[in-house]
Coordinates of C-alpha atoms in Angstrom, one line a residue:
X1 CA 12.6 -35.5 -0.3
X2 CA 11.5 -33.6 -3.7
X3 CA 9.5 -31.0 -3.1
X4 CA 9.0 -27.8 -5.0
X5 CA 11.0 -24.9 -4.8
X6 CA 8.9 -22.5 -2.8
X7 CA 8.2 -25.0 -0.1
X8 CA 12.1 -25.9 0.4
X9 CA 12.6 -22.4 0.7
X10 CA 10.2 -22.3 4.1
X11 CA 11.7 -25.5 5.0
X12 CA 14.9 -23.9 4.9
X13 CA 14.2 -21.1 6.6
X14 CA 12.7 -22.9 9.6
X15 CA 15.9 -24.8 9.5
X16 CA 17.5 -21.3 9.7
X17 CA 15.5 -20.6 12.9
X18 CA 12.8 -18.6 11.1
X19 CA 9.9 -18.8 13.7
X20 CA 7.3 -16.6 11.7
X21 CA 6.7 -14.9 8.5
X22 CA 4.7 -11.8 7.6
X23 CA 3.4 -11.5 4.0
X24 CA 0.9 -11.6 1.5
X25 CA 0.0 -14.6 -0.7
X26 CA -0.6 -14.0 -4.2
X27 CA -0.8 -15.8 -7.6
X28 CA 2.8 -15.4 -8.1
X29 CA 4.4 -16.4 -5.2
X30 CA 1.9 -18.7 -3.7
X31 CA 3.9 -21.5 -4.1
X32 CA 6.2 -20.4 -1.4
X33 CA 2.9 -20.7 1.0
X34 CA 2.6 -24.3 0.0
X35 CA 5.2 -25.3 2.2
X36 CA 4.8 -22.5 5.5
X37 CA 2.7 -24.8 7.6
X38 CA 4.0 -28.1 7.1
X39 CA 7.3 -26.5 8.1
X40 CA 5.9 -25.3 11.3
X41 CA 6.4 -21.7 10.7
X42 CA 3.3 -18.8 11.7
X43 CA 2.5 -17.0 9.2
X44 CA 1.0 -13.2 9.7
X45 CA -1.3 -11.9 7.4
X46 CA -0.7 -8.0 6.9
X47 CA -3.3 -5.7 5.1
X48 CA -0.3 -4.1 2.8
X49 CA 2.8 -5.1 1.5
X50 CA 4.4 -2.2 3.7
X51 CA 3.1 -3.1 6.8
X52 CA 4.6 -6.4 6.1
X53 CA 7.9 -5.2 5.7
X54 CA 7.0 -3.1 9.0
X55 CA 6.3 -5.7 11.0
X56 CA 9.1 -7.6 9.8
X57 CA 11.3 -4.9 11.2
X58 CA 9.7 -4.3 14.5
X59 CA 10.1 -8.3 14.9
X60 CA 13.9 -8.0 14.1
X61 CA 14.7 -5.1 16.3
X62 CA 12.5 -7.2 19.3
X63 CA 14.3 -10.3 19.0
X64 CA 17.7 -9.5 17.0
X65 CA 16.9 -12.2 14.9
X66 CA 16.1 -11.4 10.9
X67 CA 12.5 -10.3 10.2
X68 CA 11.2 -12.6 7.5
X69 CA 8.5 -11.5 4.3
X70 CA 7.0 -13.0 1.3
X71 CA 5.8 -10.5 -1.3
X72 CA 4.6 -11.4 -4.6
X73 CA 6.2 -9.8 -7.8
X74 CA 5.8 -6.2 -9.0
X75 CA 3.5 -4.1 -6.9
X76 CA 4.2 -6.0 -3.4
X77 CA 8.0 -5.2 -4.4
X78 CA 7.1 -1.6 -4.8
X79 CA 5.1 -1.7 -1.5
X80 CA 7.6 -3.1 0.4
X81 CA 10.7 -0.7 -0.7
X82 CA 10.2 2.2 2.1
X83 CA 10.2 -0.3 4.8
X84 CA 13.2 -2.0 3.6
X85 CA 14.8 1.9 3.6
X86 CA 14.2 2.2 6.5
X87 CA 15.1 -1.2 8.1
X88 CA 18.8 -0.4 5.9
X89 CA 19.1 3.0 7.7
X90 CA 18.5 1.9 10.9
X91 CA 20.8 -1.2 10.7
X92 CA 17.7 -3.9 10.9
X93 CA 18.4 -7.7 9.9
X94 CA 15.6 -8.4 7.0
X95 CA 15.0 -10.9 4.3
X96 CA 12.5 -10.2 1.9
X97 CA 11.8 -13.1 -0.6
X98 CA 9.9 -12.3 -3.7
X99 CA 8.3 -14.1 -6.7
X100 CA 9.5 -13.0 -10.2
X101 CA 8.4 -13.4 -13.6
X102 CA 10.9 -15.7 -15.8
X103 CA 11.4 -13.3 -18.9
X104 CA 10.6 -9.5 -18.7
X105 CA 13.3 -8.3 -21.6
X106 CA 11.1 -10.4 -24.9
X107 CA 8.3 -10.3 -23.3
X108 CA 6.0 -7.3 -22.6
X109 CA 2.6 -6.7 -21.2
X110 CA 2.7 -9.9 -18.2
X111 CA 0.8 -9.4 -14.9
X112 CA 3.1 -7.3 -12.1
X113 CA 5.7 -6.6 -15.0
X114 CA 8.2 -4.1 -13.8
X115 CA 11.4 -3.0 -15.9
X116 CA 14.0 -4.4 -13.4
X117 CA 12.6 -5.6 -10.3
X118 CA 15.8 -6.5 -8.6
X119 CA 17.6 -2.9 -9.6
X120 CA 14.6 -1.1 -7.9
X121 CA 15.0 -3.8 -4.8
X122 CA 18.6 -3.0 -4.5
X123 CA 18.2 1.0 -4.2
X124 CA 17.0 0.2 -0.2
X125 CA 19.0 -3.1 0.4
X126 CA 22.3 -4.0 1.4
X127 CA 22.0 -6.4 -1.6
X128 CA 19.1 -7.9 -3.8
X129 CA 20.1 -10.9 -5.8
X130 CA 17.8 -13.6 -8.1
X131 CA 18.2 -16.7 -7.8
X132 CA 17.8 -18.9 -11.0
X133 CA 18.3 -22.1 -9.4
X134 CA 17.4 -24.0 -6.1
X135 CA 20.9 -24.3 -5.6
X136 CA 21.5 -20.4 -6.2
X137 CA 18.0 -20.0 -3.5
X138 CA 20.0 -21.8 -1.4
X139 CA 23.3 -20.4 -1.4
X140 CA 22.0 -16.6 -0.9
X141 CA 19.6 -18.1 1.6
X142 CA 22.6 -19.0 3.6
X143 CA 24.7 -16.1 2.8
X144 CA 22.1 -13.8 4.3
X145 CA 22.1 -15.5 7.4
X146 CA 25.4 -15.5 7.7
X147 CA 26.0 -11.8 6.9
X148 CA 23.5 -11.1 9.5
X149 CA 25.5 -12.6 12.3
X150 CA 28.6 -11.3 11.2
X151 CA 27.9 -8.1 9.8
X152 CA 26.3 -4.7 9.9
X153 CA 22.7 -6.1 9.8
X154 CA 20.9 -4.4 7.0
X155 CA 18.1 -6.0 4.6
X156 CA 18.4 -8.4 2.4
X157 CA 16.2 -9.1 -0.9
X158 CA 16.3 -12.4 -2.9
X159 CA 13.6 -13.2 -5.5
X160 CA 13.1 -16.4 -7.2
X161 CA 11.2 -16.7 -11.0
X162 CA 7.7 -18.2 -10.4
X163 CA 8.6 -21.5 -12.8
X164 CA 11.9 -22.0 -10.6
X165 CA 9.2 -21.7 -7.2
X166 CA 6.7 -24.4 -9.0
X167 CA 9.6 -26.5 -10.0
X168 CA 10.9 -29.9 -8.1
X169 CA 13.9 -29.1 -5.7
X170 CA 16.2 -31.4 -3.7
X171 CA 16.4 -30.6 -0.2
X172 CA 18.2 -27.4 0.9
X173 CA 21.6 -28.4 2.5
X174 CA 22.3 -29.0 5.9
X175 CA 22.7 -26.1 8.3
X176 CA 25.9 -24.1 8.5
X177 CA 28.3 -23.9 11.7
X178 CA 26.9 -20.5 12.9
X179 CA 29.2 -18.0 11.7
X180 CA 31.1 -15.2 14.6
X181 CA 32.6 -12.1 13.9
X182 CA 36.2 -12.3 14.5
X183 CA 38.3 -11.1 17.8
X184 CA 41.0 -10.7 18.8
X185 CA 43.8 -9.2 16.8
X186 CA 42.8 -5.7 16.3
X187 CA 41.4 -5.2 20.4
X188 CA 45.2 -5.8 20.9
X189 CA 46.9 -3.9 19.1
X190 CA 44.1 -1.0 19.6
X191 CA 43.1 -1.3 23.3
X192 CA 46.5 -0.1 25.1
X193 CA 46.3 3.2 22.8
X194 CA 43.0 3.7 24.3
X195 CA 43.8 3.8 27.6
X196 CA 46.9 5.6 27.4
X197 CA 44.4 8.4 26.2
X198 CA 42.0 7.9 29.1
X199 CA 44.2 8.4 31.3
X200 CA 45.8 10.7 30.5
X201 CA 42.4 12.7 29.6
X202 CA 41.1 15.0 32.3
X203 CA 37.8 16.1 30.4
X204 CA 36.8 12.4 28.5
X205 CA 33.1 12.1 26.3
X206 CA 32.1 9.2 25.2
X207 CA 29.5 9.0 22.2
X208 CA 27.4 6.0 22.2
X209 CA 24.6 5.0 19.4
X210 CA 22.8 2.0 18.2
X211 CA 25.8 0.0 17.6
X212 CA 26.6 0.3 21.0
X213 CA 23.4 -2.1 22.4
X214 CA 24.5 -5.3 22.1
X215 CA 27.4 -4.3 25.1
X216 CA 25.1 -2.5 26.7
X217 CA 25.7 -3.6 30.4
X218 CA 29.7 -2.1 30.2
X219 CA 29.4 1.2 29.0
X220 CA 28.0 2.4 32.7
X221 CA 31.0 1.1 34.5
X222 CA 33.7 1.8 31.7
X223 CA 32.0 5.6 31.9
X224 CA 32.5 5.4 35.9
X225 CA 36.3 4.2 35.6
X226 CA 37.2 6.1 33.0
X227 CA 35.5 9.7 34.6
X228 CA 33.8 10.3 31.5
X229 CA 30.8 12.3 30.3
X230 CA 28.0 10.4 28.5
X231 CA 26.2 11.6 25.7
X232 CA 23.8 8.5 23.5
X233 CA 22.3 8.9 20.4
X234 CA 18.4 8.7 20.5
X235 CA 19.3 4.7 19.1
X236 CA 21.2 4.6 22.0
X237 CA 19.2 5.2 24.9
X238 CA 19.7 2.8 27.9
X239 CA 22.6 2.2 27.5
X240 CA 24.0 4.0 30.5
X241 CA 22.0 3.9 33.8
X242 CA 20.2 6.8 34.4
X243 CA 21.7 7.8 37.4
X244 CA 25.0 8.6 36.3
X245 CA 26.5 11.7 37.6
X246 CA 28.0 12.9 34.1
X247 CA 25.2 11.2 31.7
X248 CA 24.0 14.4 29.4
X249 CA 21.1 12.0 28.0
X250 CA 20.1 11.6 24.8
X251 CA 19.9 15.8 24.0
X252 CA 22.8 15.6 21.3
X253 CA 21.1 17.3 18.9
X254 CA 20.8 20.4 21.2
X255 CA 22.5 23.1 19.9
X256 CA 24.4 23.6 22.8
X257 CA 26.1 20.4 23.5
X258 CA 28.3 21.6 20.8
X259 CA 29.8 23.5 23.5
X260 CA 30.0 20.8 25.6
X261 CA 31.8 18.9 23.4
X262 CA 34.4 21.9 22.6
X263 CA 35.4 21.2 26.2
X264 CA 36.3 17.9 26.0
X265 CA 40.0 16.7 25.1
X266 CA 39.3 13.0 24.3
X267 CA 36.1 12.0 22.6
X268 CA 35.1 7.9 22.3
X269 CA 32.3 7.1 20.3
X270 CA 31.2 3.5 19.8
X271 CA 28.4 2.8 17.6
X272 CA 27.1 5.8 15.8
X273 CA 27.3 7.0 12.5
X274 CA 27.5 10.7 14.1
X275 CA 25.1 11.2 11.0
X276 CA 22.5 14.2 10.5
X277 CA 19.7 12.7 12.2
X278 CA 21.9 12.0 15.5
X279 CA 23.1 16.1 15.9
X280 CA 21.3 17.8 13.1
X281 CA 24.7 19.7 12.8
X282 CA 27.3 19.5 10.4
X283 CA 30.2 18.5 13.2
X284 CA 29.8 17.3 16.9
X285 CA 31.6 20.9 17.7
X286 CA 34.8 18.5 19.6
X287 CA 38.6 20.2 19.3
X288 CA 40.3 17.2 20.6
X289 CA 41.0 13.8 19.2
X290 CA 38.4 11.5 18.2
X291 CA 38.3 7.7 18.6
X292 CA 35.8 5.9 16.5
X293 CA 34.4 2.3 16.9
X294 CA 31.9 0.7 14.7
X295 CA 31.8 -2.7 12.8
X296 CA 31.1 -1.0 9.6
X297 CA 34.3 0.0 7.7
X298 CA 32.3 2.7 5.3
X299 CA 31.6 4.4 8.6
X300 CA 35.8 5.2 8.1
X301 CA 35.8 6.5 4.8
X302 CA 34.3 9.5 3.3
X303 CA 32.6 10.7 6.4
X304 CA 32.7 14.2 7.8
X305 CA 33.3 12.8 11.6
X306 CA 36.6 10.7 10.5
X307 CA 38.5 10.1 13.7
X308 CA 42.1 10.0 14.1
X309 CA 41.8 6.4 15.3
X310 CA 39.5 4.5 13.0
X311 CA 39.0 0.8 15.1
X312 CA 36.7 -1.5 12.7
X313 CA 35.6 -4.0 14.8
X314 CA 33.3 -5.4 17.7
X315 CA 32.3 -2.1 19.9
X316 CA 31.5 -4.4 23.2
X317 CA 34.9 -6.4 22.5
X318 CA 37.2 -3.6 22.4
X319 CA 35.2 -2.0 25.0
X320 CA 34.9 -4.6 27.2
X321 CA 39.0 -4.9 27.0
X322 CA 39.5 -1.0 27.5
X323 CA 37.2 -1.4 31.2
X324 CA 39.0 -4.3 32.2
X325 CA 42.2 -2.4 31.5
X326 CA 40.7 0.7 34.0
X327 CA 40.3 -1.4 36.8
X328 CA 41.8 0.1 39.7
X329 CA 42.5 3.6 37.8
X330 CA 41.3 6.4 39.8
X331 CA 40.3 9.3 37.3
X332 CA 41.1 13.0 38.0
X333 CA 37.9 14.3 35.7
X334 CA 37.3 17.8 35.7
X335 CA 33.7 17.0 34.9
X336 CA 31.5 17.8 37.9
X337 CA 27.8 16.3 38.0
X338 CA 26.1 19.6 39.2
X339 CA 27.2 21.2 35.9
X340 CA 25.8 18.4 33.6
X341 CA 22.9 18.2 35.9
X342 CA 22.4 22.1 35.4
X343 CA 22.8 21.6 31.6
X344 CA 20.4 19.0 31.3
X345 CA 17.5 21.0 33.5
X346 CA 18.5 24.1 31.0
X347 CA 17.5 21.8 28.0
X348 CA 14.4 20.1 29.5
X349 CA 13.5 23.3 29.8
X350 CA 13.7 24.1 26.0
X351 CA 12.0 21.5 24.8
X352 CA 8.6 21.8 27.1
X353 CA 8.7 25.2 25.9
X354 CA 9.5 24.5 21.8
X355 CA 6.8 21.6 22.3
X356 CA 4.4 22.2 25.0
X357 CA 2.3 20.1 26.8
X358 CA 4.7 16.7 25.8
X359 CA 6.9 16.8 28.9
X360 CA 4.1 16.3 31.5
X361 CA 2.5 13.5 29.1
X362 CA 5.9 11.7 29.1
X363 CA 6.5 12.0 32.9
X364 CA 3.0 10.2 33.4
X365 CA 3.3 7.5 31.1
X366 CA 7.0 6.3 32.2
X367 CA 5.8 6.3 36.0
X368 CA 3.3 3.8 35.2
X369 CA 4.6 1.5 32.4
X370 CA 5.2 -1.8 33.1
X371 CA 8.9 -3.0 33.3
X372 CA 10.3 -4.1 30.2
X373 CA 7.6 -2.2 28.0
X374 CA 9.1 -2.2 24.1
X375 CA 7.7 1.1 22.8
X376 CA 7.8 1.5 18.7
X377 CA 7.1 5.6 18.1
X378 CA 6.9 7.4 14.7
X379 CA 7.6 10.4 13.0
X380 CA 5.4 12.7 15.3
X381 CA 6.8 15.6 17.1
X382 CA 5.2 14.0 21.1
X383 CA 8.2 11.0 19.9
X384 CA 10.6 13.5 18.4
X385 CA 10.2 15.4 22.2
X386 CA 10.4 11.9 24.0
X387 CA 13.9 11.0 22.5
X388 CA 15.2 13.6 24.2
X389 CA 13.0 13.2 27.6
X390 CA 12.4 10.3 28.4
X391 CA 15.4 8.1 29.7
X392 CA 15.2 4.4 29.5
X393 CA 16.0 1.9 32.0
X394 CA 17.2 -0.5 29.7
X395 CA 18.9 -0.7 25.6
X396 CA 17.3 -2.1 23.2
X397 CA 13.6 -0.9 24.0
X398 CA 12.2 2.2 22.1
X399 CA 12.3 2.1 17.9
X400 CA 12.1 4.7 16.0
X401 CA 12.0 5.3 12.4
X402 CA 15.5 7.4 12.5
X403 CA 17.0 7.2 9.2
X404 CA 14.4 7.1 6.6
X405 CA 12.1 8.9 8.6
X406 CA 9.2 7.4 7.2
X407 CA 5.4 7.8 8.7
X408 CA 3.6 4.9 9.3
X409 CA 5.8 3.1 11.3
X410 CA 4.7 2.5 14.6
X411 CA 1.2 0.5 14.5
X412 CA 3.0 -2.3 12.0
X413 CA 6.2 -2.3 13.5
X414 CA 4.7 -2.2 16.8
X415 CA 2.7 -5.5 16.0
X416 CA 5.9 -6.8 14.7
X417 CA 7.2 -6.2 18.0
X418 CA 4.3 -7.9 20.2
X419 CA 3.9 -10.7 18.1
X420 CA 7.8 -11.7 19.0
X421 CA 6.9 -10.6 22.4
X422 CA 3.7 -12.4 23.5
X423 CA 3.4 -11.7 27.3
X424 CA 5.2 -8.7 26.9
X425 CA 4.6 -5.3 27.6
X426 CA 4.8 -3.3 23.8
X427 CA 3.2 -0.3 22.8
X428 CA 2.7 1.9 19.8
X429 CA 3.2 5.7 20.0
X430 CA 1.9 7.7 16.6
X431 CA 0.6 10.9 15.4
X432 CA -3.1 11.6 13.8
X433 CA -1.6 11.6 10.4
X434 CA 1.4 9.2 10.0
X435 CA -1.9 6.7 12.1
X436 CA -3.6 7.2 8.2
X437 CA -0.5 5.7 6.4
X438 CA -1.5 2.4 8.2
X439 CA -4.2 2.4 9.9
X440 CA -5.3 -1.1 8.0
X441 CA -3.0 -3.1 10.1
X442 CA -5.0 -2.6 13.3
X443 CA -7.1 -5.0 11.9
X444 CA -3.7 -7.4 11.9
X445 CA -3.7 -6.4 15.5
X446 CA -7.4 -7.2 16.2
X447 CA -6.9 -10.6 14.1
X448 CA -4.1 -11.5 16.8
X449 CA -5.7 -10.4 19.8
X450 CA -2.8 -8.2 20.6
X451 CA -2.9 -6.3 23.9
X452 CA -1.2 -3.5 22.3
X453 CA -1.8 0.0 23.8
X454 CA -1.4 2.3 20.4
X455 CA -1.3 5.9 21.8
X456 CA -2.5 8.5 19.2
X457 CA -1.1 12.2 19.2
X458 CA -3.9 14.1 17.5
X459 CA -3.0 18.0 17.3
X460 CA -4.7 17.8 14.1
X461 CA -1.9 18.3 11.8
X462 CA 1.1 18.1 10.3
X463 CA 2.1 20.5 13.1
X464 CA 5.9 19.7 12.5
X465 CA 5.8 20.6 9.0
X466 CA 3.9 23.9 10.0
X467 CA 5.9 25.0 12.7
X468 CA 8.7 24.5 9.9
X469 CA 7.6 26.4 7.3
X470 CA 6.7 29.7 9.6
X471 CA 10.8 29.6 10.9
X472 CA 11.1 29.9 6.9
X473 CA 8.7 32.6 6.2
X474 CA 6.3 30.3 4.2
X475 CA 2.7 30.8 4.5
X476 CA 1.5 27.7 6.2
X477 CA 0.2 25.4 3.0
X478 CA -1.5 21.7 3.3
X479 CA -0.5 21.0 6.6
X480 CA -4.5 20.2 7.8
X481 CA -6.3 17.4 6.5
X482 CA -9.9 15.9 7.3
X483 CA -9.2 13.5 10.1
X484 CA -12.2 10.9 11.2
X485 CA -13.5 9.7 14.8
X486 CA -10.5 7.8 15.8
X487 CA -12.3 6.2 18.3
X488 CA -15.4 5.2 16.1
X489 CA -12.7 3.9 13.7
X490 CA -11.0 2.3 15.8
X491 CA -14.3 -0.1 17.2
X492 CA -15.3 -0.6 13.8
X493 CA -12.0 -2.6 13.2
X494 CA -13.1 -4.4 16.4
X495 CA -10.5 -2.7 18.5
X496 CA -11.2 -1.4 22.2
X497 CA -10.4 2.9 22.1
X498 CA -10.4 5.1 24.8
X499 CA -9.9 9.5 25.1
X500 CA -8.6 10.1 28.3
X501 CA -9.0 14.0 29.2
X502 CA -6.2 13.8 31.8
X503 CA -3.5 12.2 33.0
X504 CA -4.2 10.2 35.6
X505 CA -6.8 8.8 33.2
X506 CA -4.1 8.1 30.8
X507 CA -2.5 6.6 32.6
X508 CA -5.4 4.5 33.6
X509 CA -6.4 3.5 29.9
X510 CA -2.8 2.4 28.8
X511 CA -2.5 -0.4 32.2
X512 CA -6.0 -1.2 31.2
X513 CA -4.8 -1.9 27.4
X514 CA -1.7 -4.3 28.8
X515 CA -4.6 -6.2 30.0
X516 CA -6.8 -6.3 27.1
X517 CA -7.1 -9.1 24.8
X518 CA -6.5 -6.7 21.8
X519 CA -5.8 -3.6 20.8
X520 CA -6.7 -0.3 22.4
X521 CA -6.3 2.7 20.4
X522 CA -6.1 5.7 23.0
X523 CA -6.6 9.1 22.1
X524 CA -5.2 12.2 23.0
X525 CA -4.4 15.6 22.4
X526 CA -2.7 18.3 23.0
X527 CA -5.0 19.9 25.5
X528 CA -5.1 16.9 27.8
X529 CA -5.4 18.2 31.3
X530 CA -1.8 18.4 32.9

């Protein structure tokens, strides 16, 4: 049937598997609300444009499906840009749908007029497009879907003029045969090179990041046959069981695994862009050759970590191929477990001492958190400490804002996450001032009845920022800013709060939050009693 525009679109989407949608409804593009419940998709309500595209992005990295928003023209574009950065650095499938106005280039002075919409859309996504006809919505409707199951997910932006939205529209065409990423050809050829070089390699390190997730359950095996030292990227954690002899953990970005890695002859790495935020070193410090494996091909070109094999392709096919080929090999590694062991102790200790009074706080909350807890953390130094502390038992399960690096993160992305994981453990770890970026969205959280335990790192700064500018010999400068009662704050939203003074009764007040029919902001600092 004829409907209009904006309401196909939803239709579509549903179609599409689109369960929910977060977003804002405005004059402009409230015509793409006109057909959200008659389609039988949930629609979430955020307090800002940003923690719209937040949420969207905690959603996608819970589920692996694309995150879904509706922002209206001009200033919800704007609004929405950082999390769309950072949903493009950290490889996050997203598809923001915006109004826009028919004519900006003979026409001046209109409501939410911007210069070129699109052009400041396309800065943060993998590609922003307008669509000037229901059969143009359409076709990049279905392109975007398709990309995202066969591609690098990154976000996607499509916006539609407000008179094509309002205007009459045939039905959307029928759903496409879903859309793989090809196997096959390349494992072959590739896969008997790389086990000539495990096995011939006595001191093998194997490198794996984000992209590695999806094949999570082979790396600990392959690692096993293969005799080789582990290292994951803080996007990679979980992937390999915690109890293996030569996993080094998630401590890349010490200093001193550049030795480590000098001492391997064959390094494997599956996954990871090997960028700044994953070794905050210009090279992984390796003298041997380097195998790289990652879907992306621009991860081949132009990088400083080029390896001398360059796979492009499926990381769990070709690695699933190379463990089956190790059956029955017996490695003769000349790694031994009590020095990685050793090594690892030696940095645990360097980071309770660089950021004191984080270790313990870690130690207590992982001993009590539920299985399966989904933990969303943002740019604060307690998470920059717990990436390299606390190992997971699982892929998949803490977010961070790596790339971007943007504050404000957790609480939205957070409710993102529990919304797509009702009867779920999720959680929310933030710091006192990234918590004022977004602190409106606890009201989103309060709305939903969300039990979501949001644990706030007060140390009543931005101490990061400080403890940065004394290594540079800068006099400390606006690093301390007014912070309120969080717990009065909190309860005025209508949210439950606790400020536990020690451990055990932290660890109380977050198993009383799972529980909770809404949110619990808990407070802490860094003098809690260890």
């Amino acid at each position: 049937m004829q409907r209009p525009l904006g309401a196909q679109i939803s239709h579509m989407l549903k179609d599409r598997g689109v369960e929910v949608i977060f977003g804002i409804p405005g004059v402009h593009n409230q015509e793409m609300y006109r057909g959200i419940e008659e389609a039988g998709i949930t629609h979430v309500l955020a307090r800002h444009e940003q923690g719209a595209g937040f949420m969207a992005d905690g959603y996608a990295r819970a589920t692996g499906k694309p995150g879904v928003a509706y922002v209206i023209t001009g200033p919800g574009v704007c609004n929405i840009l950082t999390p769309m950065g950072q949903a493009y650095s950290d490889s996050a499938p997203m598809l923001v749908i915006a109004s826009c106005l028919d004519e900006v280039a003979a026409q001046k002075g209109q409501l939410h007029q911007m210069k070129d919409q699109r052009a400041a859309a396309a800065s943060v996504a993998d590609w922003a497009e307008e669509a000037q006809s229901a059969a143009a919505a359409y076709h990049l409707i279905d392109r975007a879907f398709t990309e995202f199951s066969t591609m690098r997910a990154r976000p996607k932006y499509i916006q539609v003029p407000i008179s094509q939205l309002e205007a009459q529209a045939p039905p959307p065409p029928a759903r496409l045969p879903p859309a793989v990423l090809g196997h096959g050809i390349r494992e072959a050829q590739t896969v008997p090179d790389i086990l000539d070089a495990l096995k011939s390699a006595k001191r093998p390190l194997i490198i794996l990041g984000g992209g590695a997730v999806p094949g999570a359950s082979l790396y600990g095996k392959l690692a096993a046959r293969a005799g080789a030292a582990v290292f994951c990227t803080y996007a990679g954690r979980g992937i390999i069981p915690t109890d293996h002899a030569l996993y080094y953990g998630s401590m890349l970005a010490r200093s001193e695994s550049a030795q480590v890695l000098a001492c391997a002859d064959l390094l494997i790495v599956v996954g990871s862009e090997l960028a700044e935020v994953d070794l905050w070193r210009r090279t992984p410090g390796h003298d041997c050759p380097m195998i790289r494996v990652d879907i992306d091909p621009a991860q081949m070109t132009g990088q400083r970590q080029k390896g001398d094999m360059q796979i492009v392709a499926d990381g769990s096919e070709v690695m699933q191929a190379v463990c089956d080929g190790l059956e029955g090999h017996l490695p003769q590694t000349e790694w031994r477990a009590q020095d990685v062991a050793a090594t690892r102790a030696r940095w645990l200790a360097e980071i309770d001492a660089e950021r004191p009074g984080i270790v313990p706080v870690c130690d207590a909350l992982r001993a009590v958190l539920p299985v399966d807890t989904m933990i969303y953390s943002d740019m604060t130094q307690f998470a920059y400490a717990a990436k390299e502390v606390w190992d997971m038992d699982r892929a998949g399960h803490w977010h961070h804002p790596f790339g971007f690096g943007t504050l404000g993160y957790a609480t939205p992305a957070a409710i993102g996450g529990a919304v797509a994981r009702r009867g779920k453990p999720t959680m929310a770890i933030i710091g006192d001032y990234g918590f004022h970026y977004t602190m409106q969205e606890l009201g989103v959280a309060v709305e939903l009845g969300l039990s979501l335990p949001i644990l706030l790192w007060d140390n009543g700064k931005l101490k990061e920022i400080e403890d940065s500018m004394v290594r540079a010999q800068i006099a400390p400068n606006a690093v301390v800013a007014h912070n309120p009662d969080f717990c009065k704050l909190a309860e005025a939203f209508g949210a439950c709060s606790a400020a536990p003074q020690t451990l055990e009764a932290l660890q109380a007040s977050v198993m009383a939050a799972f529980e909770t029919d809404g949110p619990t902001l808990i407070h802490i600092t860094p003098g809690i009693a260890t």
